Short mmCIF file of C-alpha atoms and ligand atoms in Angstrom, two decimals:
data_model
loop_
_atom_site.label_atom_id
_atom_site.label_comp_id
_atom_site.label_asym_id
_atom_site.label_seq_id
_atom_site.Cartn_x
_atom_site.Cartn_y
_atom_site.Cartn_z
CA UNK O 1 -16.11 -196.08 85.88
CA UNK O 2 -16.80 -194.24 89.08
CA UNK O 3 -16.71 -190.46 88.68
CA UNK O 4 -16.60 -188.16 91.70
CA UNK O 5 -15.72 -184.63 92.73
CA UNK O 6 -13.58 -183.46 95.66
CA UNK O 7 -11.91 -180.34 97.06
CA UNK O 8 -8.97 -178.97 95.10
CA UNK O 9 -5.85 -180.42 96.74
CA UNK O 10 -3.07 -182.87 95.99
CA UNK O 11 -4.31 -186.44 96.68
CA UNK O 12 -2.34 -188.61 99.10
CA UNK O 13 -2.58 -191.81 97.06
CA UNK O 14 -3.36 -193.20 93.61
CA UNK O 15 -2.41 -191.33 90.47
CA UNK O 16 -2.69 -187.60 89.94
CA UNK O 17 -3.24 -185.82 86.64
CA UNK O 18 -1.82 -182.31 86.29
CA UNK O 19 -2.96 -180.00 83.53
CA UNK O 20 -0.11 -178.20 81.77
CA UNK O 21 -0.36 -175.26 79.39
CA UNK O 22 1.80 -175.06 76.32
CA UNK O 23 4.97 -172.94 76.56
CA UNK O 24 4.20 -171.73 80.07
CA UNK O 25 6.17 -172.43 83.23
CA UNK O 26 4.53 -174.98 85.54
CA UNK O 27 2.08 -173.17 87.80
CA UNK O 28 -0.03 -173.78 90.90
CA UNK O 29 -0.15 -177.35 92.20
CA UNK O 30 1.98 -178.56 89.27
CA UNK O 31 4.80 -176.17 90.27
CA UNK O 32 4.43 -177.37 93.87
CA UNK O 33 4.64 -181.00 92.75
CA UNK O 34 7.70 -180.18 90.68
CA UNK O 35 9.54 -178.72 93.67
CA UNK O 36 8.45 -181.53 96.04
CA UNK O 37 9.80 -184.11 93.61
CA UNK O 38 13.08 -182.29 93.24
CA UNK O 39 12.28 -181.05 89.75
CA UNK O 40 11.23 -184.46 88.38
CA UNK O 41 8.43 -182.93 86.30
CA UNK O 42 10.52 -180.30 84.54
CA UNK O 43 13.23 -182.88 84.01
CA UNK O 44 10.77 -185.36 82.46
CA UNK O 45 9.38 -182.62 80.25
CA UNK O 46 12.75 -181.56 78.91
CA UNK O 47 13.81 -185.20 78.43
CA UNK O 48 10.72 -185.88 76.27
CA UNK O 49 8.74 -184.12 73.60
CA UNK O 50 6.03 -183.09 76.02
CA UNK O 51 5.51 -179.33 75.80
CA UNK O 52 1.91 -178.99 76.95
CA UNK O 53 0.37 -179.17 73.48
CA UNK O 54 -3.28 -180.20 73.43
CA UNK O 55 -3.66 -183.97 73.37
CA UNK O 56 -0.19 -184.81 74.73
CA UNK O 57 0.27 -186.82 77.91
CA UNK O 58 3.42 -187.74 79.85
CA UNK O 59 3.39 -190.49 82.45
CA UNK O 60 5.82 -190.23 85.37
CA UNK O 61 5.69 -193.36 87.53
CA UNK O 62 6.71 -193.59 91.20
CA UNK O 63 7.92 -189.99 91.73
CA UNK O 64 10.07 -189.36 94.78
CA UNK O 65 8.94 -186.83 97.36
CA UNK O 66 5.16 -187.30 96.94
CA UNK O 67 2.94 -190.08 98.24
CA UNK O 68 1.05 -190.47 94.92
CA UNK O 69 2.17 -193.44 92.83
CA UNK O 70 2.22 -191.69 89.48
CA UNK O 71 1.87 -188.26 87.90
CA UNK O 72 0.25 -187.83 84.52
CA UNK O 73 0.99 -184.55 82.82
CA UNK O 74 -1.81 -183.60 80.42
CA UNK O 75 -1.20 -181.01 77.72
CA UNK O 76 -3.87 -178.33 77.29
CA UNK O 77 -2.51 -176.08 74.60
CA UNK O 78 -3.81 -172.64 75.58
CA UNK O 79 -6.37 -173.03 78.36
CA UNK O 80 -8.12 -169.74 77.59
CA UNK O 81 -8.93 -170.90 74.05
CA UNK O 82 -10.66 -174.09 75.12
CA UNK O 83 -14.40 -174.64 74.69
CA UNK O 84 -16.54 -177.20 76.51
CA UNK O 85 -15.90 -179.91 73.95
CA UNK O 86 -12.14 -179.37 74.25
CA UNK O 87 -12.37 -179.89 78.01
CA UNK O 88 -14.42 -183.03 77.40
CA UNK O 89 -11.54 -184.35 75.30
CA UNK O 90 -9.01 -183.50 78.02
CA UNK O 91 -10.97 -185.61 80.51
CA UNK O 92 -11.13 -188.42 77.97
CA UNK O 93 -7.37 -188.20 77.35
CA UNK O 94 -6.70 -188.87 81.05
CA UNK O 95 -8.76 -192.05 80.91
CA UNK O 96 -7.27 -193.15 77.57
CA UNK O 97 -3.77 -192.78 79.03
CA UNK O 98 -4.46 -194.61 82.30
CA UNK O 99 -7.18 -197.15 81.49
CA UNK O 100 -4.77 -200.09 81.26
CA UNK O 101 -1.85 -198.48 83.13
CA UNK O 102 -2.03 -200.48 86.36
CA UNK O 103 -3.49 -197.52 88.30
CA UNK O 104 -6.95 -198.02 89.79
CA UNK O 105 -7.71 -194.41 90.71
CA UNK O 106 -6.70 -190.99 89.49
CA UNK O 107 -7.37 -187.51 90.78
CA UNK O 108 -7.46 -184.77 88.15
CA UNK O 109 -6.52 -181.39 89.57
CA UNK O 110 -8.96 -179.02 87.90
CA UNK O 111 -7.38 -175.69 88.72
CA UNK O 112 -8.70 -172.26 87.82
CA UNK O 113 -10.23 -172.13 84.35
CA UNK O 114 -10.54 -175.90 83.92
CA UNK O 115 -14.07 -177.19 83.28
CA UNK O 116 -14.34 -180.12 85.69
CA UNK O 117 -17.85 -181.12 84.59
CA UNK O 118 -16.94 -181.30 80.91
CA UNK O 119 -13.80 -183.26 81.78
CA UNK O 120 -15.87 -185.68 83.86
CA UNK O 121 -18.22 -186.26 80.92
CA UNK O 122 -15.25 -187.02 78.67
CA UNK O 123 -13.65 -189.32 81.22
CA UNK O 124 -16.83 -191.35 81.54
CA UNK O 125 -17.42 -191.45 77.76
CA UNK O 126 -13.90 -192.75 77.11
CA UNK O 127 -14.18 -195.50 79.73
CA UNK O 128 -16.75 -197.49 77.72
CA UNK O 129 -15.78 -200.95 76.56
CA UNK O 130 -17.93 -203.62 74.92
CA UNK O 131 -16.34 -206.80 76.27
CA UNK O 132 -19.29 -208.93 77.36
CA UNK O 133 -18.36 -211.75 74.96
CA UNK O 134 -14.67 -211.88 75.92
CA UNK O 135 -14.61 -214.69 78.44
CA UNK O 136 -10.91 -215.54 78.26
CA UNK O 137 -9.25 -212.13 78.35
CA UNK O 138 -6.20 -212.34 80.66
CA UNK O 139 -6.29 -210.10 83.75
CA UNK O 140 -3.13 -208.42 82.47
CA UNK O 141 -5.06 -207.08 79.43
CA UNK O 142 -8.10 -205.82 81.31
CA UNK O 143 -8.54 -202.16 82.24
CA UNK O 144 -7.30 -201.30 85.72
CA UNK O 145 -8.68 -197.79 86.13
CA UNK O 146 -11.90 -197.83 88.16
CA UNK O 147 -12.28 -194.33 89.58
CA UNK O 148 -11.65 -190.75 88.47
CA UNK O 149 -11.96 -187.89 90.93
CA UNK O 150 -12.06 -184.28 89.80
CA UNK O 151 -10.54 -181.97 92.40
CA UNK O 152 -12.15 -178.57 91.92
CA UNK O 153 -13.05 -175.39 93.79
CA UNK O 154 -16.43 -175.31 92.09
CA UNK O 155 -19.22 -176.04 94.55
CA UNK O 156 -21.88 -177.24 92.14
CA UNK O 157 -19.85 -179.54 89.88
CA UNK O 158 -21.55 -182.66 91.19
CA UNK O 159 -25.00 -181.20 90.62
CA UNK O 160 -24.10 -179.97 87.15
CA UNK O 161 -22.71 -183.39 86.26
CA UNK O 162 -25.96 -185.29 86.97
CA UNK O 163 -27.67 -184.41 83.64
CA UNK O 164 -24.41 -184.97 81.76
CA UNK O 165 -24.21 -188.43 83.29
CA UNK O 166 -27.75 -189.13 82.04
CA UNK O 167 -26.67 -188.21 78.52
CA UNK O 168 -23.61 -190.47 78.74
CA UNK O 169 -25.93 -193.30 79.85
CA UNK O 170 -27.85 -192.66 76.61
CA UNK O 171 -24.61 -192.79 74.58
CA UNK O 172 -23.69 -196.08 76.27
CA UNK O 173 -27.10 -197.55 75.47
CA UNK O 174 -26.56 -196.66 71.80
CA UNK O 175 -23.05 -198.16 71.82
CA UNK O 176 -24.40 -201.35 73.44
CA UNK O 177 -27.09 -201.72 70.78
CA UNK O 178 -24.76 -200.97 67.88
CA UNK O 179 -22.13 -203.42 69.16
CA UNK O 180 -24.45 -206.39 69.63
CA UNK O 181 -24.19 -209.03 66.89
CA UNK O 182 -27.27 -209.59 64.76
CA UNK O 183 -27.96 -213.08 66.12
CA UNK O 184 -28.56 -211.43 69.51
CA UNK O 185 -30.06 -208.11 68.41
CA UNK O 186 -32.83 -208.74 65.89
CA UNK O 187 -36.12 -206.85 65.53
CA UNK O 188 -37.83 -208.73 68.36
CA UNK O 189 -34.99 -208.48 70.90
CA UNK O 190 -34.34 -204.85 69.90
CA UNK O 191 -37.97 -204.02 70.66
CA UNK O 192 -37.56 -205.74 74.06
CA UNK O 193 -34.49 -203.63 74.84
CA UNK O 194 -36.49 -200.49 74.01
CA UNK O 195 -38.99 -201.61 76.67
CA UNK O 196 -36.29 -200.84 79.28
CA UNK O 197 -37.00 -197.14 78.70
CA UNK O 198 -40.35 -197.52 80.50
CA UNK O 199 -38.41 -197.44 83.79
CA UNK O 200 -37.49 -193.82 83.01
CA UNK O 201 -41.08 -192.81 82.30
CA UNK O 202 -41.02 -193.21 78.51
CA UNK O 203 -44.21 -194.66 77.01
CA UNK O 204 -43.31 -197.51 74.67
CA UNK O 205 -45.54 -199.13 72.10
CA UNK O 206 -44.51 -201.87 69.67
CA UNK O 207 -46.39 -202.74 66.49
CA UNK O 208 -45.96 -206.13 64.80
CA UNK O 209 -46.47 -207.16 61.19
CA UNK O 210 -50.23 -207.58 61.51
CA UNK O 211 -50.75 -204.03 62.79
CA UNK O 212 -48.36 -202.61 60.19
CA UNK O 213 -50.16 -204.47 57.41
CA UNK O 214 -53.44 -202.93 58.61
CA UNK O 215 -51.81 -199.49 58.40
CA UNK O 216 -50.71 -200.23 54.84
CA UNK O 217 -46.96 -200.22 55.48
CA UNK O 218 -46.09 -202.26 52.39
CA UNK O 219 -42.76 -200.49 51.95
CA UNK O 220 -41.33 -201.39 55.38
CA UNK O 221 -42.88 -204.86 55.41
CA UNK O 222 -41.38 -205.77 52.02
CA UNK O 223 -37.87 -205.36 53.44
CA UNK O 224 -38.44 -207.77 56.32
CA UNK O 225 -40.38 -210.38 54.38
CA UNK O 226 -37.36 -212.63 53.78
CA UNK O 227 -36.47 -212.79 57.48
CA UNK O 228 -37.69 -215.35 60.01
CA UNK O 229 -37.79 -212.50 62.54
CA UNK O 230 -40.96 -210.47 62.71
CA UNK O 231 -40.55 -206.83 61.69
CA UNK O 232 -41.45 -204.29 64.37
CA UNK O 233 -42.19 -200.61 64.64
CA UNK O 234 -41.36 -199.21 68.08
CA UNK O 235 -42.86 -195.91 69.23
CA UNK O 236 -41.50 -193.99 72.22
CA UNK O 237 -43.18 -190.96 73.79
CA UNK O 238 -41.60 -188.63 76.35
CA UNK O 239 -43.90 -185.92 77.66
CA UNK O 240 -41.59 -183.60 79.60
CA UNK O 241 -42.99 -180.39 78.14
CA UNK O 242 -46.30 -178.53 78.32
CA UNK O 243 -49.38 -180.64 77.92
CA UNK O 244 -50.76 -180.29 74.41
CA UNK O 245 -47.59 -178.81 72.85
CA UNK O 246 -46.81 -180.44 69.51
CA UNK O 247 -43.84 -182.76 69.93
CA UNK O 248 -40.55 -182.81 68.11
CA UNK O 249 -39.85 -186.19 66.57
CA UNK O 250 -36.97 -188.50 65.73
CA UNK O 251 -37.16 -191.42 63.34
CA UNK O 252 -34.52 -194.14 62.98
CA UNK O 253 -33.50 -196.83 60.50
CA UNK O 254 -33.21 -200.07 62.42
CA UNK O 255 -32.02 -202.69 59.95
CA UNK O 256 -30.63 -205.19 62.45
CA UNK O 257 -28.72 -206.89 59.64
CA UNK O 258 -28.41 -205.84 56.01
CA UNK O 259 -27.33 -208.65 53.71
CA UNK O 260 -28.61 -206.63 50.76
CA UNK O 261 -31.41 -209.16 50.30
CA UNK O 262 -31.68 -210.75 46.84
CA UNK O 263 -29.38 -207.94 45.60
CA UNK O 264 -26.86 -209.61 47.90
CA UNK O 265 -23.85 -207.66 49.17
CA UNK O 266 -20.34 -209.04 48.60
CA UNK O 267 -19.08 -211.17 51.51
CA UNK O 268 -16.11 -209.05 52.45
CA UNK O 269 -16.99 -206.61 55.20
CA UNK O 270 -20.59 -207.76 55.38
CA UNK O 271 -20.24 -208.25 59.16
CA UNK O 272 -20.30 -204.46 59.43
CA UNK O 273 -23.95 -204.55 58.51
CA UNK O 274 -24.80 -205.54 62.08
CA UNK O 275 -24.64 -201.82 62.78
CA UNK O 276 -27.13 -200.94 60.07
CA UNK O 277 -29.53 -200.31 62.95
CA UNK O 278 -27.37 -197.34 64.03
CA UNK O 279 -30.05 -194.75 63.28
CA UNK O 280 -32.54 -196.53 65.50
CA UNK O 281 -29.82 -197.12 68.10
CA UNK O 282 -29.08 -193.39 68.21
CA UNK O 283 -32.74 -192.43 68.48
CA UNK O 284 -33.25 -194.90 71.34
CA UNK O 285 -30.12 -193.68 73.17
CA UNK O 286 -31.32 -190.11 72.70
CA UNK O 287 -34.66 -190.96 74.32
CA UNK O 288 -32.79 -192.51 77.23
CA UNK O 289 -30.70 -189.33 77.57
CA UNK O 290 -33.68 -186.97 77.39
CA UNK O 291 -35.80 -188.99 79.82
CA UNK O 292 -32.81 -189.58 82.09
CA UNK O 293 -32.24 -185.86 82.52
CA UNK O 294 -35.98 -185.13 82.56
CA UNK O 295 -35.84 -182.83 79.55
CA UNK O 296 -38.63 -180.24 79.52
CA UNK O 297 -39.90 -181.05 76.07
CA UNK O 298 -42.39 -183.32 74.32
CA UNK O 299 -40.63 -185.83 72.09
CA UNK O 300 -41.74 -188.82 70.08
CA UNK O 301 -39.43 -191.35 68.52
CA UNK O 302 -40.25 -194.01 65.97
CA UNK O 303 -37.89 -196.75 64.81
CA UNK O 304 -38.46 -199.29 62.05
CA UNK O 305 -36.87 -202.62 63.02
CA UNK O 306 -36.33 -205.15 60.23
CA UNK O 307 -33.81 -207.69 59.03
CA UNK O 308 -32.94 -207.65 55.31
CA UNK O 309 -32.38 -211.28 54.27
CA UNK O 310 -32.39 -213.26 50.99
CA UNK O 311 -34.89 -216.12 51.17
CA UNK O 312 -37.57 -217.94 49.19
CA UNK O 313 -40.02 -215.37 50.48
CA UNK O 314 -37.74 -212.35 50.07
CA UNK O 315 -38.66 -209.32 48.01
CA UNK O 316 -37.32 -209.35 44.41
CA UNK O 317 -35.91 -206.64 42.17
CA UNK O 318 -38.82 -205.48 40.04
CA UNK O 319 -41.41 -205.88 42.80
CA UNK O 320 -43.76 -202.95 43.29
CA UNK O 321 -44.88 -202.09 46.82
CA UNK O 322 -47.46 -199.63 48.13
CA UNK O 323 -46.38 -197.47 51.06
CA UNK O 324 -48.62 -196.21 53.87
CA UNK O 325 -48.68 -192.81 52.13
CA UNK O 326 -50.34 -194.48 49.12
CA UNK O 327 -47.32 -193.84 46.90
CA UNK O 328 -46.03 -196.88 45.00
CA UNK O 329 -42.36 -197.86 44.73
CA UNK O 330 -40.61 -200.09 42.23
CA UNK O 331 -37.83 -202.00 43.99
CA UNK O 332 -34.88 -201.96 41.59
CA UNK O 333 -32.33 -202.95 44.21
CA UNK O 334 -33.27 -204.76 47.42
CA UNK O 335 -30.11 -203.38 49.03
CA UNK O 336 -31.55 -199.84 48.98
CA UNK O 337 -33.77 -200.94 51.88
CA UNK O 338 -33.22 -198.27 54.52
CA UNK O 339 -35.23 -195.69 52.61
CA UNK O 340 -38.07 -198.21 52.27
CA UNK O 341 -38.18 -198.68 56.04
CA UNK O 342 -38.01 -194.93 56.69
CA UNK O 343 -40.69 -194.14 54.08
CA UNK O 344 -43.38 -195.78 56.23
CA UNK O 345 -41.83 -194.78 59.58
CA UNK O 346 -41.72 -191.08 58.53
CA UNK O 347 -45.23 -191.09 57.11
CA UNK O 348 -46.59 -192.78 60.24
CA UNK O 349 -44.82 -190.28 62.52
CA UNK O 350 -46.21 -187.16 60.87
CA UNK O 351 -49.65 -188.69 60.33
CA UNK O 352 -50.14 -189.76 63.94
CA UNK O 353 -48.24 -187.12 65.94
CA UNK O 354 -48.36 -183.92 63.82
CA UNK O 355 -44.85 -183.04 65.04
CA UNK O 356 -43.23 -179.59 64.84
CA UNK O 357 -40.16 -181.13 63.24
CA UNK O 358 -39.03 -184.54 62.12
CA UNK O 359 -35.37 -185.57 62.20
CA UNK O 360 -34.41 -188.96 60.82
CA UNK O 361 -31.14 -190.80 61.36
CA UNK O 362 -29.94 -193.63 59.17
CA UNK O 363 -26.88 -195.53 58.01
CA UNK O 364 -28.40 -194.92 54.62
CA UNK O 365 -25.66 -194.87 51.99
CA UNK O 366 -22.11 -196.03 51.39
CA UNK O 367 -21.83 -192.90 49.24
CA UNK O 368 -21.84 -190.62 52.29
CA UNK O 369 -18.58 -192.27 53.38
CA UNK O 370 -17.07 -191.48 49.97
CA UNK O 371 -18.22 -187.85 50.36
CA UNK O 372 -17.47 -187.06 54.01
CA UNK O 373 -15.37 -189.94 55.32
CA UNK O 374 -15.79 -190.57 59.02
CA UNK O 375 -15.62 -186.97 60.24
CA UNK O 376 -19.01 -185.45 59.50
CA UNK O 377 -22.47 -186.92 59.13
CA UNK O 378 -24.39 -185.58 56.11
CA UNK O 379 -27.48 -183.46 56.73
CA UNK O 380 -30.21 -182.82 54.18
CA UNK O 381 -32.97 -180.30 54.81
CA UNK O 382 -34.94 -177.47 53.19
CA UNK O 383 -35.11 -175.74 56.55
CA UNK O 384 -32.37 -173.14 57.10
CA UNK O 385 -33.06 -172.91 60.82
CA UNK O 386 -32.66 -176.63 61.48
CA UNK O 387 -29.48 -176.70 59.37
CA UNK O 388 -27.96 -173.85 61.39
CA UNK O 389 -29.03 -175.32 64.72
CA UNK O 390 -27.63 -178.75 63.92
CA UNK O 391 -24.36 -177.32 62.64
CA UNK O 392 -23.89 -175.39 65.86
CA UNK O 393 -24.77 -178.39 68.05
CA UNK O 394 -22.28 -180.40 66.00
CA UNK O 395 -19.41 -178.03 66.72
CA UNK O 396 -20.37 -177.83 70.40
CA UNK O 397 -20.40 -181.61 70.90
CA UNK O 398 -17.82 -182.86 68.40
CA UNK O 399 -20.58 -184.81 66.57
CA UNK O 400 -20.00 -182.78 63.43
CA UNK O 401 -22.45 -182.44 60.51
CA UNK O 402 -22.10 -181.08 56.98
CA UNK O 403 -25.00 -179.95 54.83
CA UNK O 404 -25.53 -181.36 51.35
CA UNK O 405 -28.08 -180.11 48.82
CA UNK O 406 -31.62 -181.10 47.94
CA UNK O 407 -33.01 -179.95 44.59
CA UNK O 408 -35.90 -180.81 42.28
CA UNK O 409 -33.46 -182.01 39.63
CA UNK O 410 -32.16 -184.67 42.02
CA UNK O 411 -35.74 -185.54 42.90
CA UNK O 412 -36.46 -186.28 39.22
CA UNK O 413 -33.75 -188.93 39.26
CA UNK O 414 -36.01 -191.32 41.18
CA UNK O 415 -39.06 -190.90 38.90
CA UNK O 416 -39.94 -194.08 37.08
CA UNK O 417 -42.40 -195.27 34.41
CA UNK O 418 -43.63 -198.35 36.33
CA UNK O 419 -44.57 -196.79 39.69
CA UNK O 420 -44.59 -193.42 41.47
CA UNK O 421 -40.87 -193.80 42.10
CA UNK O 422 -38.00 -196.25 42.06
CA UNK O 423 -35.85 -196.97 45.10
CA UNK O 424 -32.49 -196.11 43.52
CA UNK O 425 -31.34 -193.09 41.55
CA UNK O 426 -28.14 -194.48 40.05
CA UNK O 427 -24.50 -194.06 41.08
CA UNK O 428 -24.37 -190.29 40.79
CA UNK O 429 -25.24 -188.32 43.95
CA UNK O 430 -26.24 -191.51 45.75
CA UNK O 431 -26.69 -189.93 49.19
CA UNK O 432 -28.73 -187.06 47.77
CA UNK O 433 -31.15 -189.15 45.74
CA UNK O 434 -31.67 -191.29 48.86
CA UNK O 435 -32.55 -188.12 50.80
CA UNK O 436 -34.90 -186.98 47.99
CA UNK O 437 -36.66 -190.32 48.30
CA UNK O 438 -37.24 -189.77 52.03
CA UNK O 439 -38.45 -186.25 51.41
CA UNK O 440 -41.41 -187.64 49.46
CA UNK O 441 -42.67 -189.21 52.71
CA UNK O 442 -42.45 -186.17 54.99
CA UNK O 443 -45.71 -184.50 53.88
CA UNK O 444 -43.86 -181.16 54.05
CA UNK O 445 -43.38 -181.24 57.81
CA UNK O 446 -40.10 -179.39 58.67
CA UNK O 447 -37.64 -182.24 58.33
CA UNK O 448 -33.97 -183.11 58.28
CA UNK O 449 -32.30 -186.36 57.28
CA UNK O 450 -28.94 -187.26 58.87
CA UNK O 451 -26.89 -189.92 57.05
CA UNK O 452 -24.68 -191.45 59.75
CA UNK O 453 -23.22 -194.38 57.76
CA UNK O 454 -19.70 -192.94 58.23
CA UNK O 455 -19.92 -192.04 61.91
CA UNK O 456 -21.72 -194.87 63.74
CA UNK O 457 -18.67 -197.11 63.91
CA UNK O 458 -14.95 -196.37 64.07
CA UNK O 459 -12.12 -198.71 63.08
CA UNK O 460 -9.72 -196.69 65.24
CA UNK O 461 -9.76 -195.21 68.73
CA UNK O 462 -11.29 -191.73 68.81
CA UNK O 463 -10.93 -189.01 71.45
CA UNK O 464 -14.17 -190.07 73.18
CA UNK O 465 -14.46 -193.75 72.26
CA UNK O 466 -12.49 -196.90 71.62
CA UNK O 467 -12.61 -198.67 68.26
CA UNK O 468 -16.23 -199.81 67.82
CA UNK O 469 -19.61 -198.15 68.24
CA UNK O 470 -19.21 -194.40 68.71
CA UNK O 471 -22.65 -193.41 69.98
CA UNK O 472 -22.49 -190.59 67.42
CA UNK O 473 -25.58 -188.38 67.39
CA UNK O 474 -26.86 -188.76 70.94
CA UNK O 475 -24.92 -185.79 72.30
CA UNK O 476 -25.55 -183.86 69.05
CA UNK O 477 -29.31 -184.19 69.31
CA UNK O 478 -29.42 -183.82 73.08
CA UNK O 479 -27.73 -180.44 72.57
CA UNK O 480 -29.98 -179.57 69.63
CA UNK O 481 -33.04 -180.22 71.81
CA UNK O 482 -31.63 -178.40 74.87
CA UNK O 483 -30.62 -175.30 72.91
CA UNK O 484 -33.72 -174.92 70.75
CA UNK O 485 -36.74 -176.65 72.24
CA UNK O 486 -36.45 -176.51 76.03
CA UNK O 487 -37.44 -173.66 78.36
N1 BES B 501 -26.77 -200.00 54.87
C1 BES B 501 -26.34 -199.65 53.56
C2 BES B 501 -25.45 -198.41 53.53
C3 BES B 501 -24.10 -198.58 54.16
C4 BES B 501 -23.05 -199.00 53.40
C5 BES B 501 -23.88 -198.22 55.46
C6 BES B 501 -21.78 -199.12 53.94
C7 BES B 501 -22.63 -198.34 56.03
C8 BES B 501 -21.57 -198.79 55.27
C9 BES B 501 -27.56 -199.39 52.68
O1 BES B 501 -28.67 -200.14 52.98
C10 BES B 501 -27.15 -199.74 51.29
O2 BES B 501 -26.89 -200.88 51.05
N2 BES B 501 -27.10 -198.74 50.43
C11 BES B 501 -26.68 -198.95 49.08
C12 BES B 501 -27.63 -198.18 48.18
C13 BES B 501 -27.51 -198.52 46.74
C14 BES B 501 -27.98 -199.94 46.50
C15 BES B 501 -28.33 -197.53 45.95
C16 BES B 501 -25.26 -198.44 48.94
O3 BES B 501 -24.91 -197.46 49.60
O4 BES B 501 -24.49 -199.07 48.22
MN1 MN B 502 -28.65 -202.03 52.00
ZN1 ZN B 503 -28.84 -200.79 54.91
#
């Protein structure tokens, strides 16, 4: 989708989108358009249920009296109440309404009070489609909209949009990775895709099984040992801040396919486990966003890339592995594999980089979907500041989070007689005991775990994305970094 900015005036061709407030008479250019079309807009409004409520659109094709070929009325609710994220959703609503409408170009009239830059971000976000494997889609089903212009009086909209565009590029990278099937995106090809970040100035390093064995990463390696694909650990470094400043760090679960291993998952719905690399996908998209907008901060990112397969060489229930931290783990369920990958990735990150903070992202538990559905990701931290900062960034970006508890009594639930801990805590509090497990590998560095199992993928269209990979977390963490660690 091509996004551009222009002076605030009625376009002469293509479609035009007019923003309409709830329960207010048409004003400005919308009132002008209404009179030029002989009252077609007010007539269409009273003939339909469109009243300017937020989220509503009304499509008026081929209006008389204007040279544009269609008018899209877009409901705002009360403009004065809208925050940046609301404006982002307005921009997205224009694209959602017109994507397959037959129109190729639309001009959005961003009159006084409208946030053209936020709308542009939303428009671009909503235009994403993963259709690379659809070779026979008829032309009549393909999107027609190619260009959105925001007509605004603001002089610096284009300049202000550049960093937002970089963040959207990061979101798209995450959506691409999450959408790829597991025969295409496996640990080796995932590591190759991460190599693309070098073009933006990110340092990328990839460890293979031999190097990880030398580091003692028995926990991560056990998960991948039934796969014909070599497990990888990818390390990304972005030095945009002051030389010598301790970095902030992000760690991601990158299980490129989770069959459950020998504790095999049921067949139904197993295809969803192609997006069990969503934590790593988000971390990688975030690095693309931060490097793309040249964020003034030092960041490291580490992702553990493995495939969890049943096989003659696969790990068994009852196996005991030794993690890089030295702690031993009894594997009671090979399907609780994400925490095993993160255990070594977290320990490695704090040991090598001595970061200020460590945030991990993972599609860790089905239980988080039972708790929070698909609205909020679950956050787990002992650090009040990080919890507050993430909650705020969540409200500001629409990538919402909700805090769940950690407590020593939950921690006890993973103690075990055979080893230092077991990898499952039982059915009760499944997301929390998983978080307690991770906590044992943080070495008390300020840390937060984000369980994104419910938010990585959507079975329905959302305000900012079609059914499919959502890119959840990139904009959340970009904002978290911008608000708390830059400048
Ligand atoms: N990748 C899954 C969690 C998951 C489930 C993500 C459904 C998205 C949708 C994870 O590896 C897993 O299998 N967790 C188990 C843990 C259990 C064995 C303790 C689960 O949630 O059932
Ligand atoms: Mn699993
Ligand atoms: Zn998993």
